[in-house]
Coordinates of C-alpha atoms in Angstrom, one line a residue:
Chain X
X1 CA 11.8 8.3 -10.3
X2 CA 9.2 9.5 -7.8
X3 CA 10.4 9.7 -4.2
X4 CA 8.1 10.1 -1.2
X5 CA 9.6 10.7 2.2
X6 CA 8.1 10.5 5.6
X7 CA 9.3 12.1 8.8
X8 CA 9.8 10.9 11.4
X9 CA 10.5 7.3 10.6
X10 CA 9.9 6.4 14.2
X11 CA 8.3 8.2 17.1
X12 CA 7.5 7.3 20.7
X13 CA 5.1 9.5 22.5
X14 CA 3.2 9.5 25.8
X15 CA -0.5 8.9 26.0
X16 CA -2.5 12.1 25.7
X17 CA 0.1 14.0 23.5
X18 CA -0.2 14.8 19.8
X19 CA 2.1 13.6 17.1
X20 CA 2.6 15.1 13.6
X21 CA 3.8 13.0 10.7
X22 CA 4.9 14.6 7.5
X23 CA 4.7 13.2 4.0
X24 CA 6.6 14.9 1.2
X25 CA 6.9 14.2 -2.5
X26 CA 10.5 15.1 -3.2
X27 CA 10.7 15.3 -7.0
X28 CA 7.1 15.8 -8.1
X29 CA 4.0 17.6 -7.3
X30 CA 1.3 15.3 -5.8
X31 CA -2.2 16.1 -6.7
X32 CA -3.5 13.5 -4.3
X33 CA -2.0 11.9 -1.2
X34 CA -3.3 9.0 0.8
X35 CA -2.8 8.0 4.4
X36 CA -2.8 4.3 5.4
X37 CA -2.5 2.5 8.6
X38 CA -0.9 -0.9 8.8
X39 CA -1.4 -3.2 11.8
X40 CA 1.1 -6.0 12.4
X41 CA 0.6 -8.9 10.0
X42 CA -2.3 -7.1 8.4
X43 CA -3.0 -5.3 5.3
X44 CA -3.0 -1.5 4.8
X45 CA -6.1 0.2 5.8
X46 CA -6.9 3.4 3.9
X47 CA -7.6 6.2 6.4
X48 CA -8.1 9.2 4.2
X49 CA -7.6 10.8 0.8
X50 CA -6.0 14.2 0.8
X51 CA -6.1 16.7 -2.0
X52 CA -4.1 19.9 -1.9
X53 CA -6.1 22.9 -0.7
X54 CA -9.2 21.0 0.2
X55 CA -10.5 19.0 3.1
X56 CA -9.4 15.4 3.4
X57 CA -11.9 12.7 2.7
X58 CA -12.0 10.2 5.5
X59 CA -12.9 6.5 5.2
X60 CA -15.7 5.1 7.2
X61 CA -14.8 4.5 10.8
X62 CA -11.8 6.9 10.8
X63 CA -12.2 9.8 13.3
X64 CA -11.5 13.0 11.5
X65 CA -11.0 14.9 14.8
X66 CA -8.5 12.4 16.0
X67 CA -6.5 12.1 12.8
X68 CA -6.1 15.6 11.4
X69 CA -4.9 15.8 7.9
X70 CA -3.5 19.0 6.3
X71 CA -2.5 19.1 2.6
X72 CA -1.1 22.6 2.5
X73 CA 1.0 22.3 -0.7
X74 CA 1.4 20.0 -3.6
X75 CA 4.4 18.4 -2.0
X76 CA 3.4 18.2 1.7
X77 CA 0.7 16.5 3.6
X78 CA 0.7 16.1 7.4
X79 CA -1.2 13.6 9.6
X80 CA -1.6 14.7 13.2
X81 CA -2.6 12.0 15.7
X82 CA -4.3 14.0 18.5
X83 CA -4.5 12.9 22.1
X84 CA -2.7 9.7 21.2
X85 CA -3.5 6.5 23.0
X86 CA -1.7 3.1 23.0
X87 CA -4.2 1.7 20.6
X88 CA -3.1 4.3 18.1
X89 CA 0.3 2.6 18.0
X90 CA 0.8 1.5 14.4
X91 CA 2.7 1.9 11.2
X92 CA 1.4 4.8 9.2
X93 CA 2.2 5.0 5.5
X94 CA 1.5 7.7 3.0
X95 CA 1.4 7.6 -0.7
X96 CA 1.2 10.2 -3.4
X97 CA -0.1 10.3 -7.0
X98 CA 1.8 12.3 -9.5
X99 CA -1.1 13.5 -11.6
X100 CA -4.8 13.0 -11.9
X101 CA -4.5 10.6 -14.8
X102 CA -2.0 8.3 -13.0
X103 CA -2.8 4.9 -11.7
X104 CA 0.4 4.5 -9.7
X105 CA 0.8 5.4 -6.1
X106 CA 4.3 6.1 -4.8
X107 CA 4.6 5.1 -1.2
X108 CA 6.6 6.6 1.6
X109 CA 8.8 4.5 3.8
X110 CA 6.3 4.6 6.7
X111 CA 6.3 6.0 10.3
X112 CA 6.3 3.7 13.3
X113 CA 4.3 5.3 16.0
X114 CA 4.5 3.9 19.6
X115 CA 2.3 5.4 22.3
X116 CA 3.3 4.6 25.8
Chain C
X1 CA -17.4 -3.8 0.2
X2 CA -14.4 -5.1 -1.5
X3 CA -12.6 -8.1 -0.1
X4 CA -9.2 -9.2 -1.2
X5 CA -7.7 -12.4 0.2
X6 CA -4.2 -13.9 0.1
X7 CA -2.5 -16.8 1.9
X8 CA -0.4 -15.5 4.7
X9 CA 2.9 -17.3 4.1
X10 CA 4.9 -19.0 1.3
X11 CA 8.3 -20.6 1.6
X12 CA 10.4 -21.5 -1.4
X13 CA 14.0 -22.5 -2.1
X14 CA 16.3 -20.1 -3.9
X15 CA 16.2 -20.7 -7.6
X16 CA 12.7 -22.2 -7.6
X17 CA 9.6 -20.4 -8.8
X18 CA 7.2 -18.7 -6.4
X19 CA 3.5 -18.4 -7.0
X20 CA 1.5 -16.0 -4.9
X21 CA -2.2 -16.2 -5.2
X22 CA -5.0 -13.6 -4.5
X23 CA -8.7 -13.7 -4.7
X24 CA -11.1 -10.8 -4.8
X25 CA -14.8 -10.3 -4.7
X26 CA -15.5 -7.1 -6.7
X27 CA -15.5 -7.6 -10.4
X28 CA -15.5 -3.9 -11.3
X29 CA -11.7 -3.3 -11.0
X30 CA -9.9 -1.5 -13.7
X31 CA -6.4 -2.3 -12.7
X32 CA -5.0 -5.0 -10.4
X33 CA -1.7 -4.6 -8.8
X34 CA 1.1 -6.4 -7.0
X35 CA 3.2 -4.5 -4.4
X36 CA 6.3 -5.6 -2.5
X37 CA 7.0 -4.5 1.0
X38 CA 10.4 -5.1 2.6
X39 CA 10.7 -5.1 6.4
X40 CA 10.0 -1.7 8.0
X41 CA 9.5 0.0 4.6
X42 CA 6.7 1.3 2.4
X43 CA 5.3 -0.4 -0.6
X44 CA 6.9 -0.7 -4.0
X45 CA 4.7 -1.3 -7.1
X46 CA 6.0 -4.4 -8.8
X47 CA 3.6 -4.7 -11.6
X48 CA 0.0 -4.2 -12.6
X49 CA -2.4 -5.7 -15.1
X50 CA -5.4 -4.1 -16.8
X51 CA -8.6 -5.9 -16.1
X52 CA -9.2 -6.9 -19.7
X53 CA -5.9 -8.8 -19.9
X54 CA -5.2 -12.4 -19.0
X55 CA -1.5 -12.3 -18.6
X56 CA 1.4 -9.9 -18.3
X57 CA 5.0 -10.8 -18.2
X58 CA 7.7 -8.5 -17.0
X59 CA 11.2 -10.0 -16.7
X60 CA 11.0 -12.6 -13.9
X61 CA 7.4 -11.7 -13.0
X62 CA 4.3 -13.2 -14.6
X63 CA 0.9 -12.0 -13.6
X64 CA -2.1 -14.2 -14.5
X65 CA -5.7 -12.9 -14.2
X66 CA -8.7 -15.1 -14.2
X67 CA -11.7 -12.7 -14.2
X68 CA -14.3 -15.5 -14.1
X69 CA -12.9 -16.9 -10.9
X70 CA -11.7 -13.5 -9.6
X71 CA -8.3 -14.9 -9.1
X72 CA -5.0 -13.1 -9.6
X73 CA -1.5 -14.7 -9.3
X74 CA 2.1 -13.5 -9.3
X75 CA 4.8 -15.9 -10.4
X76 CA 8.4 -15.0 -9.6
X77 CA 10.8 -17.1 -11.6
X78 CA 14.3 -18.0 -10.3
X79 CA 13.4 -16.6 -6.8
X80 CA 16.3 -15.0 -5.1
X81 CA 16.9 -14.2 -1.4
X82 CA 16.3 -10.5 -2.2
X83 CA 12.8 -11.4 -3.1
X84 CA 12.0 -12.2 0.5
X85 CA 9.3 -9.7 1.5
X86 CA 5.6 -9.3 1.9
X87 CA 3.6 -9.2 -1.3
X88 CA 0.3 -7.4 -1.5
X89 CA -2.2 -7.7 -4.3
X90 CA -4.6 -4.7 -4.7
X91 CA -7.5 -3.7 -6.9
X92 CA -9.2 -0.4 -7.6
X93 CA -12.9 -1.2 -7.7
X94 CA -13.4 1.3 -4.8
X95 CA -12.9 4.2 -7.2
X96 CA -10.3 5.8 -9.4
X97 CA -6.9 6.0 -7.7
X98 CA -8.3 4.3 -4.6
X99 CA -7.1 0.8 -4.1
X100 CA -8.0 -2.0 -1.7
X101 CA -5.1 -4.1 -0.6
X102 CA -5.1 -7.8 0.1
X103 CA -4.0 -9.3 3.4
X104 CA -0.4 -9.8 2.2
X105 CA 1.7 -12.9 1.7
X106 CA 5.0 -13.2 3.4
X107 CA 7.5 -14.8 1.0
X108 CA 10.5 -16.5 2.6
X109 CA 13.3 -17.6 0.3
X110 CA 15.5 -20.3 1.7
X111 CA 19.1 -20.2 0.4

């Protein structure tokens, strides 16, 4: 199978601090990883597309300076929420694609961020 | 932009069939997908259909695609309590490997 992990699964932080979320593909190399945000009872919103070794491509309306994405290796992408505010509280999910010809995204279990 | 709509909630009795519907606006999709999300978890791909197909069956799952009406449905036969989850349809008209998700349908299976 293709397993994607996220760490941490839950995090609570104070307003103004930064939080890093890791997304790892455990048994395959991911050419592309995606970061999504899911609000309660709402669909997933794509935040950015991350390719190893290059800058992430952000969707319209997503602040790249607030949501820093680093895809340093073929198995790891990180999302850092900088200067977090309560409105950043959400469920963040990453996904990874095994190769450039693949249609299937493998999703991580998600990270619940609560900013107090 | 793309718009993918689903009804929010569906309740069925165990053993009955469930039909989850989805409508979309962009006709340039290559693939359309159904994902399942259990509480507090990520998404699991259930099945997908290529845009030039009308139907795909995979064990208890049947996907129907009506391209003219831009309507996609997922039928789950003999629904079980373990099928309780949120189901998302998705399509990839936004670009290769980039999908747009529907609003999600919460399926509740009553024992």
